[in-house]
Coordinates of C-alpha atoms and ligand atoms in Angstrom, one line a residue:
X1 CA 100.1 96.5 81.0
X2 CA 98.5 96.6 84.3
X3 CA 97.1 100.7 85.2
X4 CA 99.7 103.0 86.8
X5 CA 97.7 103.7 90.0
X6 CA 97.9 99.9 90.8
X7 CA 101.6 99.2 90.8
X8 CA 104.2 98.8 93.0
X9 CA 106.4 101.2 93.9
X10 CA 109.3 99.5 92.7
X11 CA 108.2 98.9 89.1
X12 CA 107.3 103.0 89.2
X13 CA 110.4 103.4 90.4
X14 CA 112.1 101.0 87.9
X15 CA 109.9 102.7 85.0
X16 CA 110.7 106.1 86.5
X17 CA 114.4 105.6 86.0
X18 CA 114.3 104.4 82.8
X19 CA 112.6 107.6 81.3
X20 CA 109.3 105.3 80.5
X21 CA 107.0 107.7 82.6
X22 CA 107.0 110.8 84.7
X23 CA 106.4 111.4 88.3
X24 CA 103.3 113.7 87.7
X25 CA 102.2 110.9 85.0
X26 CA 102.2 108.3 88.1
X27 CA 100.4 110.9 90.1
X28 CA 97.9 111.9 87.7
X29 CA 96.6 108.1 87.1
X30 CA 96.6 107.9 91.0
X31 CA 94.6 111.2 91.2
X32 CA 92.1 109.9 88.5
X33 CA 91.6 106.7 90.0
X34 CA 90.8 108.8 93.6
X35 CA 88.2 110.6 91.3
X36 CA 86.7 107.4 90.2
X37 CA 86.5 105.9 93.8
X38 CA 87.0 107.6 96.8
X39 CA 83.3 109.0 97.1
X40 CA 82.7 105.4 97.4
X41 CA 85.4 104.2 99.7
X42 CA 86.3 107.3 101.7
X43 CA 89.8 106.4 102.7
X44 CA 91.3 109.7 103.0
X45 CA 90.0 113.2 105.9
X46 CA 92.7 115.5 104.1
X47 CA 93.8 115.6 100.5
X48 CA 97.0 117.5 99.9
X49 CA 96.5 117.4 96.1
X50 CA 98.2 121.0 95.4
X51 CA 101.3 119.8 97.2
X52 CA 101.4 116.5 95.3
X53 CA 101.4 118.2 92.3
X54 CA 104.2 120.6 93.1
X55 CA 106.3 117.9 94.7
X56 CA 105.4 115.3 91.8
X57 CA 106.7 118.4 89.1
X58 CA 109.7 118.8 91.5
X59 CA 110.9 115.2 91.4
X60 CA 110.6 115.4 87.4
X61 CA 112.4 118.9 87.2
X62 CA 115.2 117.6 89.5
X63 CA 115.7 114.2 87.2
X64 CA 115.7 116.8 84.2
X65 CA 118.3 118.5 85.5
X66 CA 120.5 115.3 85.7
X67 CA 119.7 114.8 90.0
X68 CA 118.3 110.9 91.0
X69 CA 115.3 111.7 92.6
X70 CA 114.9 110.8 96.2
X71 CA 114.0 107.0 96.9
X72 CA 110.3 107.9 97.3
X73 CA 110.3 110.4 94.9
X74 CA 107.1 109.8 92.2
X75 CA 105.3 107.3 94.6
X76 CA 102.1 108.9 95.7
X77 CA 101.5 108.2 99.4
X78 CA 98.8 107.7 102.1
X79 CA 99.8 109.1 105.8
X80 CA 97.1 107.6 108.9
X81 CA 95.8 110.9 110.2
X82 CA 97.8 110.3 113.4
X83 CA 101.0 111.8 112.3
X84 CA 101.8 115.3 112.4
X85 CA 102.3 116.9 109.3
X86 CA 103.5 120.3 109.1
X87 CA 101.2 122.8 108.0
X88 CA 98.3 120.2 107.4
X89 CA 95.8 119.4 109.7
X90 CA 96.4 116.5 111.4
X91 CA 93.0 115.2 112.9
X92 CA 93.4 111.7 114.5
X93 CA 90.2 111.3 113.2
X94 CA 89.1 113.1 116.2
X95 CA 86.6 116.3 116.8
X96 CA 89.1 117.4 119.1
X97 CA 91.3 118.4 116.8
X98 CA 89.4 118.9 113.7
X99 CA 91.2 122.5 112.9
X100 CA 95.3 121.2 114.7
X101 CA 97.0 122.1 112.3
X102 CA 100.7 121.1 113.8
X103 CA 104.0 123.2 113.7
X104 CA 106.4 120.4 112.7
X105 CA 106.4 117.0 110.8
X106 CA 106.6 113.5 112.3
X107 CA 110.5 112.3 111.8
X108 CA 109.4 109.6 109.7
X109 CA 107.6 112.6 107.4
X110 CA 110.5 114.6 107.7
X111 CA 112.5 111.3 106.9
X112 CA 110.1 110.9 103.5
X113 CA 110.2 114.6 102.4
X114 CA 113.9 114.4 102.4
X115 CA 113.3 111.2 100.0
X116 CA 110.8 113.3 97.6
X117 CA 107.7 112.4 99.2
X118 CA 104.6 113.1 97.1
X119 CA 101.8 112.9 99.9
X120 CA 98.1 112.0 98.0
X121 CA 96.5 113.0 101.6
X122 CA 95.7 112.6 105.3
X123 CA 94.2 108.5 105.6
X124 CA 91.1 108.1 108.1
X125 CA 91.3 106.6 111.0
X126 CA 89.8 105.4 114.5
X127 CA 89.6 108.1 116.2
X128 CA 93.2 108.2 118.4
X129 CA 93.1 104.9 117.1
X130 CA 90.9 102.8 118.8
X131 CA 89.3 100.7 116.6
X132 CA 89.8 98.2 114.4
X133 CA 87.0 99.0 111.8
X134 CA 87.5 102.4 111.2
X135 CA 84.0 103.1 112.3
X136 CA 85.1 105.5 115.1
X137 CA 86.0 107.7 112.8
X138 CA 84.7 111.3 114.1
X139 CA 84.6 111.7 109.7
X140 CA 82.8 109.0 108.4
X141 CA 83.8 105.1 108.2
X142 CA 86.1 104.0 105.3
X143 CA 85.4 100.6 103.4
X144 CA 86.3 97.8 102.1
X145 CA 87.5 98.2 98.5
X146 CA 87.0 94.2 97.8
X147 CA 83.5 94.5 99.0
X148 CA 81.7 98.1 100.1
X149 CA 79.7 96.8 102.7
X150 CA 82.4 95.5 104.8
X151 CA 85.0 97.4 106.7
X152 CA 88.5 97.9 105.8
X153 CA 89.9 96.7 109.2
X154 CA 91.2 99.7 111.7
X155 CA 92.6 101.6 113.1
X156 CA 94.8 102.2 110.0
X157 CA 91.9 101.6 107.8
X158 CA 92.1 104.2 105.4
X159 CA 95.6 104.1 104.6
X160 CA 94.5 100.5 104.1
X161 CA 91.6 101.2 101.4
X162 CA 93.4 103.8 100.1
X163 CA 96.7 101.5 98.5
X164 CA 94.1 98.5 98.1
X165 CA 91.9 100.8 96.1
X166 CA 94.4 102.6 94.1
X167 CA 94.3 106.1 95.6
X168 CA 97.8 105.5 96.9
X169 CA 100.9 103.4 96.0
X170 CA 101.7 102.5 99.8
X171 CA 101.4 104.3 102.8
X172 CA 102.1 104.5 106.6
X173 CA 99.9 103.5 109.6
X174 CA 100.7 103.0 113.4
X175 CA 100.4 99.6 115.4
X176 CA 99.4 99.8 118.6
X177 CA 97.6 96.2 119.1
X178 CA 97.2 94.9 115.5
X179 CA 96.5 98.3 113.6
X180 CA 98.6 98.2 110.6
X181 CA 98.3 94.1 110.4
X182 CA 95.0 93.5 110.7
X183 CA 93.6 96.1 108.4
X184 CA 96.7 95.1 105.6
X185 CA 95.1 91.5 106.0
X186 CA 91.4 92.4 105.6
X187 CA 92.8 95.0 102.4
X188 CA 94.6 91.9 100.6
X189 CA 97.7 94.0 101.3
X190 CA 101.1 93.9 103.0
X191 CA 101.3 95.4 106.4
X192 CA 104.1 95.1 108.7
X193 CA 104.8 96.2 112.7
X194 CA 108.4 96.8 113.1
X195 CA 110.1 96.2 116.6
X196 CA 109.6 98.3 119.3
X197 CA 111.7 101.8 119.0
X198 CA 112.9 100.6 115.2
X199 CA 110.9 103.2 114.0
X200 CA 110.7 107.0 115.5
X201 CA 107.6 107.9 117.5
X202 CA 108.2 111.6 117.2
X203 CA 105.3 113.5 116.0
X204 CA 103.0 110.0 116.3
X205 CA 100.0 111.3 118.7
X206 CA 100.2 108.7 121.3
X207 CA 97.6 106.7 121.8
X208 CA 100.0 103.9 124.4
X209 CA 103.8 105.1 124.3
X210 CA 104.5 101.5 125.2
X211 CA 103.2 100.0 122.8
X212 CA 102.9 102.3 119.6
X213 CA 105.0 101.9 116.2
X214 CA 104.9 103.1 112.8
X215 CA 105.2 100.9 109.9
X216 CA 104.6 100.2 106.6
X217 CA 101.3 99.5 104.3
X218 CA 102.3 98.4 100.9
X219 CA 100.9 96.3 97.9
X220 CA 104.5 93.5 98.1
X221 CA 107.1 92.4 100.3
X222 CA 109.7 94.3 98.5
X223 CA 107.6 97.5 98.7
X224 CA 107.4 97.5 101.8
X225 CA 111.3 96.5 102.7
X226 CA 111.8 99.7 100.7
X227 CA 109.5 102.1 103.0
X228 CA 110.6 100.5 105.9
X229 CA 114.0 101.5 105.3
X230 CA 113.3 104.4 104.6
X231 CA 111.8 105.2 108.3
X232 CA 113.8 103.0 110.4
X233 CA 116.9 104.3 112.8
X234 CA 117.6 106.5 115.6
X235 CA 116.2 109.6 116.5
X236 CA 117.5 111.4 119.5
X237 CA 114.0 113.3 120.0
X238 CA 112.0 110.0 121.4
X239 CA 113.5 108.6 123.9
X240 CA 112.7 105.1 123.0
X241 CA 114.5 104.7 119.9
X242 CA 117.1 102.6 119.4
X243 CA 120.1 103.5 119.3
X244 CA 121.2 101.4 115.9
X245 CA 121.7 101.5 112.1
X246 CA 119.2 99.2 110.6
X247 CA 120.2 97.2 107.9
X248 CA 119.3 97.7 104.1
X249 CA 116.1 95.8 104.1
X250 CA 116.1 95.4 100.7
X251 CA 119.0 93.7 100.6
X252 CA 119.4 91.6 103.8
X253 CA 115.7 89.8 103.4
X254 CA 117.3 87.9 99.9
X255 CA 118.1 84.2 100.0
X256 CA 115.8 81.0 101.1
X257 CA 114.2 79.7 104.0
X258 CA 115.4 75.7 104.0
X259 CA 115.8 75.1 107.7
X260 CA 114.2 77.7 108.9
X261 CA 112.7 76.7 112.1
X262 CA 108.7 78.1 112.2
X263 CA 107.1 77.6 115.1
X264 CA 102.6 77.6 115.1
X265 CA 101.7 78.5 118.2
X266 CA 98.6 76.5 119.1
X267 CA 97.0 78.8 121.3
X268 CA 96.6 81.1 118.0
X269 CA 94.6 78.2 116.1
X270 CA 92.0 77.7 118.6
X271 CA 88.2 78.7 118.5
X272 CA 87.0 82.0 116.5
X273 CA 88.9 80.8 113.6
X274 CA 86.8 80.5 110.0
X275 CA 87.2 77.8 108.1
X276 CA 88.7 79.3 105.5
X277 CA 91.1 80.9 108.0
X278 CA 91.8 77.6 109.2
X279 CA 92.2 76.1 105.4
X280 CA 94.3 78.7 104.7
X281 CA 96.7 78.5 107.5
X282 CA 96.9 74.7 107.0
X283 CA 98.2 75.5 103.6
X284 CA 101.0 78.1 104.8
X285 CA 102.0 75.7 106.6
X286 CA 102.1 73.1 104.3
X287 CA 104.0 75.5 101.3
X288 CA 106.7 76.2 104.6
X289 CA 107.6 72.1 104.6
X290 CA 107.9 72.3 101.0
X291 CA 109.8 75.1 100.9
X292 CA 112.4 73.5 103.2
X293 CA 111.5 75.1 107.1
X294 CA 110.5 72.8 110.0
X295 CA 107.3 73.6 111.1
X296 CA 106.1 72.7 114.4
X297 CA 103.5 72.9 117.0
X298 CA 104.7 76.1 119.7
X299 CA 103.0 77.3 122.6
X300 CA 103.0 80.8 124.2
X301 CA 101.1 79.4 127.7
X302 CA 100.2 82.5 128.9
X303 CA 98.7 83.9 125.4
X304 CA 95.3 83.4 127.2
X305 CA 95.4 86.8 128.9
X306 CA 96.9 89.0 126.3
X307 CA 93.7 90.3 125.3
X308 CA 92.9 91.2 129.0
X309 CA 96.3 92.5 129.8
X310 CA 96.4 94.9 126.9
X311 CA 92.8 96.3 127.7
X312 CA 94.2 97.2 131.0
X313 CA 97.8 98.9 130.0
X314 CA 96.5 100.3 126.7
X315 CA 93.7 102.4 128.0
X316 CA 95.6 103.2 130.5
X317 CA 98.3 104.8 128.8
X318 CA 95.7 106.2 126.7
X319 CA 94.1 107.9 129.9
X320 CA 97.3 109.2 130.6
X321 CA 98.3 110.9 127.1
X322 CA 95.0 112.1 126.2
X323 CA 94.9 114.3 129.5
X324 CA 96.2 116.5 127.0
X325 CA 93.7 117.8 125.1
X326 CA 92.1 119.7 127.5
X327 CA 91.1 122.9 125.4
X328 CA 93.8 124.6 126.1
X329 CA 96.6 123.3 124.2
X330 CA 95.6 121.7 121.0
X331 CA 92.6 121.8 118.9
X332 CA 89.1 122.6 120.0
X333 CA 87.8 124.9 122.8
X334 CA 84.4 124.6 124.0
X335 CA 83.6 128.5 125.0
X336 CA 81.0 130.2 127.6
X337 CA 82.4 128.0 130.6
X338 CA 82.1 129.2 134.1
X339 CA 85.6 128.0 134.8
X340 CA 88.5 125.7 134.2
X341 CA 87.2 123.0 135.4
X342 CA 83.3 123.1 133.0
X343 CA 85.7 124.2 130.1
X344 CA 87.8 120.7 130.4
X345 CA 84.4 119.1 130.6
X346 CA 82.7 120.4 128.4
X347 CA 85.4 120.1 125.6
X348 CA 86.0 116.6 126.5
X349 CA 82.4 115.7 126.5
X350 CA 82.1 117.3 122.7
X351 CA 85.5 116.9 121.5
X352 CA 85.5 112.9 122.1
X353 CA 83.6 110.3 120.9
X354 CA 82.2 107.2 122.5
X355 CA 85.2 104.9 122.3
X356 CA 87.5 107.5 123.4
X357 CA 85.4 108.1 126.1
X358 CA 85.4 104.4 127.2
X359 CA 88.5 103.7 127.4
X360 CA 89.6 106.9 129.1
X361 CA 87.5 105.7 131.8
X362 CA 88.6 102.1 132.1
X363 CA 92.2 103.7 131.6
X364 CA 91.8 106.1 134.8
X365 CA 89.9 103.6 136.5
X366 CA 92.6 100.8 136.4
X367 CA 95.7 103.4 137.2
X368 CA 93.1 104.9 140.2
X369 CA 94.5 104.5 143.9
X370 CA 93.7 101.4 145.4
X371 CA 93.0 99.4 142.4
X372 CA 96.5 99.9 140.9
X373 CA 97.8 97.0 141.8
X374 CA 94.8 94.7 141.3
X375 CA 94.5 96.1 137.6
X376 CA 97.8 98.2 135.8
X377 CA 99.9 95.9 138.1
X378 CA 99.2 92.8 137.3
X379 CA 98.7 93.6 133.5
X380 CA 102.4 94.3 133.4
X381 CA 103.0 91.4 135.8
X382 CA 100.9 89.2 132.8
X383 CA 103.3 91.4 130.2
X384 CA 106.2 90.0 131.7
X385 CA 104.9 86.4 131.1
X386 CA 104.0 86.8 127.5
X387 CA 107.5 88.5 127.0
X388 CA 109.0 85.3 129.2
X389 CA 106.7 82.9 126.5
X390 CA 107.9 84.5 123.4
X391 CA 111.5 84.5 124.8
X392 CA 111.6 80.5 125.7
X393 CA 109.7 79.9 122.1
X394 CA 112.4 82.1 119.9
X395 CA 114.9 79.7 121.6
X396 CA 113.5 76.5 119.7
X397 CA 111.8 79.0 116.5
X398 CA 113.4 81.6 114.4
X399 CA 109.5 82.7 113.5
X400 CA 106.3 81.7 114.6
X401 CA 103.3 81.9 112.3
X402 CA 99.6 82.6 112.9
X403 CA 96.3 83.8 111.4
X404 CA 97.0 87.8 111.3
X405 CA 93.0 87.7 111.9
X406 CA 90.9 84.7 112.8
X407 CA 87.9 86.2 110.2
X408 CA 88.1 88.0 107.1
X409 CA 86.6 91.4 107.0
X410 CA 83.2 92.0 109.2
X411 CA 80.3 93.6 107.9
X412 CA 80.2 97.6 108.3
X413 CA 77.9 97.7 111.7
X414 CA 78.4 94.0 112.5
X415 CA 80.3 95.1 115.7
X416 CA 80.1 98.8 116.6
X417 CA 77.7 98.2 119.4
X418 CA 79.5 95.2 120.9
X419 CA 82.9 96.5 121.9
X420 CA 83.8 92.7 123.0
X421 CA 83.4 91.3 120.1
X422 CA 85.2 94.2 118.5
X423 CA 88.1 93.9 120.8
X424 CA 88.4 90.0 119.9
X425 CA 89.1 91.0 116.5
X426 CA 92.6 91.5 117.5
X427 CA 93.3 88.0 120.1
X428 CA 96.3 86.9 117.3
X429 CA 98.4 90.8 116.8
X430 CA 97.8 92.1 120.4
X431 CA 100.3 89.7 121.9
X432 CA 103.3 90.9 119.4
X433 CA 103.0 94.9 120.7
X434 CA 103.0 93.7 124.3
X435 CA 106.3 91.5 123.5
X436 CA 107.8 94.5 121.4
X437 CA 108.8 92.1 118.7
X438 CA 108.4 92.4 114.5
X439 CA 105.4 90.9 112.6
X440 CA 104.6 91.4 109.6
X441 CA 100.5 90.1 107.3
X442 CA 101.0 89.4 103.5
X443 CA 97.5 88.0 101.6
X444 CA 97.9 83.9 101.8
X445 CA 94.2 83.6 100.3
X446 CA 90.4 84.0 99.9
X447 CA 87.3 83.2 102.0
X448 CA 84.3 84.1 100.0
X449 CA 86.1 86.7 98.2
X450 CA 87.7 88.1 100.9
X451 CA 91.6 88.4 101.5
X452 CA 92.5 86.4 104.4
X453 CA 96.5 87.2 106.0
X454 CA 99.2 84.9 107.1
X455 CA 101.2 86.5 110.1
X456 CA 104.6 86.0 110.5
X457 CA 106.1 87.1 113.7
X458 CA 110.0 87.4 114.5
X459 CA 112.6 87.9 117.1
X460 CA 113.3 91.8 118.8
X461 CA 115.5 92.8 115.7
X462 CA 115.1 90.1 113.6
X463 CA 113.5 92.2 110.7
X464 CA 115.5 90.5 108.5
X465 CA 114.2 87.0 108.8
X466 CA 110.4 88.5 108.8
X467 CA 110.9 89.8 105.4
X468 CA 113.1 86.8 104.3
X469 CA 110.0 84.5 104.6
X470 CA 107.5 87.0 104.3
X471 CA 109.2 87.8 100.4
X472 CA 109.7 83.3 99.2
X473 CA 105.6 82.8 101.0
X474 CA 104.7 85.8 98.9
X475 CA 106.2 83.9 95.9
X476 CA 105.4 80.6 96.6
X477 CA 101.3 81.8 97.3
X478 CA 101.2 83.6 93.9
X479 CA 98.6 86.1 95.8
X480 CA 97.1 87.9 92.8
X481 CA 93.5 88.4 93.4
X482 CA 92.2 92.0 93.4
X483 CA 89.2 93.3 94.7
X484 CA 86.8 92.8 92.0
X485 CA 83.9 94.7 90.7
X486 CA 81.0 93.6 92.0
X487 CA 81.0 94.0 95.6
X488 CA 84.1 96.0 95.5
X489 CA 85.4 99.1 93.5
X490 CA 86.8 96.7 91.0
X491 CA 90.6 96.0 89.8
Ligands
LIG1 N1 92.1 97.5 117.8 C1 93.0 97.7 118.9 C2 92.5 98.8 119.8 O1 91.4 99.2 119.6 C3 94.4 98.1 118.3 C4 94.4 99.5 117.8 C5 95.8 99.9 117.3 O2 96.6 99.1 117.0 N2 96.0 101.2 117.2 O3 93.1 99.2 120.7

């Protein structure tokens, strides 16, 4: 029998219901296997280990009793850093708040504890999420548990590492540009970005309100069906939710995919891609004709300027939101200031790092007077066109499919200096946050040992059809590697 710590949730849950293991037995394989490995992986800033033990003895005294434990109940969870959690510091991976310690939980915590949430610990994290290594982490970068010299992907990298490495069963991250995708790709791992307001941003520190969700990190397709139902609807306290009663997941994503119409658009094949990218892709596409879809060149015309577009309304957001941590409100105060004015400066200048720093200057740069227009303007005008291209292709495709990365995971230091080549890690999930629709990455293969992901992008709403194909790809690809134990932390 495969080890506890690297199930899936729904055969612990399966096992858990039959009286074949305990909650706190699930947790203490997950705890030992964190022993084992996270000095060498580092995916987590906070451990809550006390209150996973409590909450892990809780589930098992309520099924004693007779109660059916909530739907997360026994599955030992990963949170990104970026989501407040009552009572536990709640960093961002950021020096500015290295001692927050917030007053209330996210909704979709408060949404889990009410499910018997057993949280492992506090994932690292880009710092405000900026990143897609996990190497502006203000605590340390996390890595790659299929090989320790590369990175796990960011800005949700630890919550990546930590589910791919066994220190958690699944786990939550946010999405901004690519954040839960593309470090689920480079993990071997299913990562999925729901639609815009699907999921509740209360309690997310914002990093760019338009374009932020919180979704799912999880080792299957089912798994993370599960989680995301158990975080989706309304919430009256953000004002961009949606007002709507998402369907059981679980149930809704059953059934084939013969007809389905997938759409590749080309301007996602083009240079950058590895050749084992490119392999594997060529064989998605080839499993999605056997498996009955009609699968066709697309074309998003405007796809060219995403990259650019989202550098200019991202950071600018960012600008906007992060005015907030001035010294006064939340987290660290730098003291023996003349005035108001040195104290915001000086906090700022110690509280952030590098990255931060850059794109709160390109942020207030663009939204400055007189270069409005030229910049945030016609970001939003380039916005509009993406949305326009996704709309016209959704009329003749019910998905479209892509690379989730066009490489497999970069060597730790490869791209911290170059923040260009950085950025261009993201070209294929930035366009799906700008357009507000659903994508999900599941593994579709290997390039030199690394997991490469298979993106499949969906309608506004159309969850459903995501996870449909998302759940007969997984079966048809028969993705079993795990990272191994020579490079990596082993299976
Ligand atoms: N890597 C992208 C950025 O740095 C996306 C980050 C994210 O999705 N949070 O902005």
């Amino acid at each position: 029998m495969e080890a506890l710590y690297a199930m899936k949730a729904w055969e612990l849950q399966d096992m858990i219901d039959r009286g074949e293991v305990s909650v706190s037995e699930v947790l203490d394989a997950v705890l030992a296997r964190l022993e084992q490995v996270e000095n060498e992986v580092h995916s987590y800033i906070t451990l809550t280990l006390d209150a996973a033990r409590a909450a892990a003895a809780e589930a098992d005294r309520a099924r004693d009793g007779g109660k059916s434990p909530g739907a997360a109940a026994g599955i030992p969870m990963a949170i990104k850093d970026v989501l407040c959690t009552r009572g536990i510091r709640t960093t961002c991976g950021s020096r500015i708040l290295e001692e927050y310690i917030p007053v209330y939980d996210a909704t979709v915590l408060e949404r889990l504890r009410h499910a018997g949430l057993v949280l492992v610990g506090k994932a690292n994290m880009d710092e405000f999420a900026m990143g897609s290594s996990t190497e502006n982490s203000a605590y340390g970068p996390t890595r790659n548990p299929w090989d320790l010299e590369r990175v796990p992907g960011g800005s949700s990298g630890g919550s990546a590492a930590a589910v791919a490495a066994g220190e958690a069963i699944w786990a939550l991250g946010s999405d901004t540009g690519g954040s839960i995708r593309q470090p689920a790709s480079f993990c071997g791992l299913v990562g999925m970005k729901p639609t815009y307001g699907l999921v509740s941003r209360y309690g997310l520190v914002a990093f760019a309100s338009s374009l932020d969700q919180v979704g799912p990190i999880a080792r299957d397709v089912r798994d993370c069906a599960l989680l995301l139902s158990l975080i989706a609807g309304h919430d009256r306290r953000d004002s961009t939710s949606l007002r709507l009663e998402p369907p059981d997941y679980l149930s809704a994503m059953q059934g084939d995919i013969r007809g389905l119409r997938v759409g590749m658009p080309r301007e996602l094949m083009q240079e950058g891609l590895t050749p084992g990218v490119r392999k594997a892709m060529e064989d998605c596409l080839q499993k999605f004709e056997q498996l009955g879809a009609e699968v066709d060149e697309a074309t998003l015309p405007n796809l060219d300027y995403a990259l650019s577009a989202y550098y200019i309304i991202a950071p600018a957001e960012a600008s906007s939101n992060l005015a907030r941590f001035d010294g006064v409100r939340y987290g660290l105060r730098v003291e023996g200031a003349e005035d108001m004015m040195e104290m915001y400066g000086r906090t700022r200048a110690a509280g952030f790092g590098p990255e931060v720093k850059r794109r709160i200057m390109l942020g207030t740069y663009a939204l400055s007077a007189g270069y409005y227009e030229a910049y945030y303007g016609q970001a939003q005008k380039v916005r509009t066109l993406i949305i326009r291209d996704f709309d016209a292709a959704y009329e003749k495709y019910d998905i479209l499919v892509s690379p989730t990365t066009p490489t497999p995971a970069f060597a730790l230091g490869e791209k911290v200096e170059d923040p260009l080549a950085m950025y261009l890690s993201d070209v294929c999930t930035i366009p799906v946050n700008l357009a507000g629709i659903p994508a999900i990455s599941i593994p579709c293969g290997l390039e030199d040992g690394l997991p490469v992901g298979l993106q499949i992008m969906g309608k506004v709403l159309d969850e459903t059809t995501v996870l449909r194909a998302a759940r007969v790809m997984e079966e048809a690809l028969a993705f079993r590697e795990k990272p191994g134990s020579g490079k990596g932390v082993g299976a």
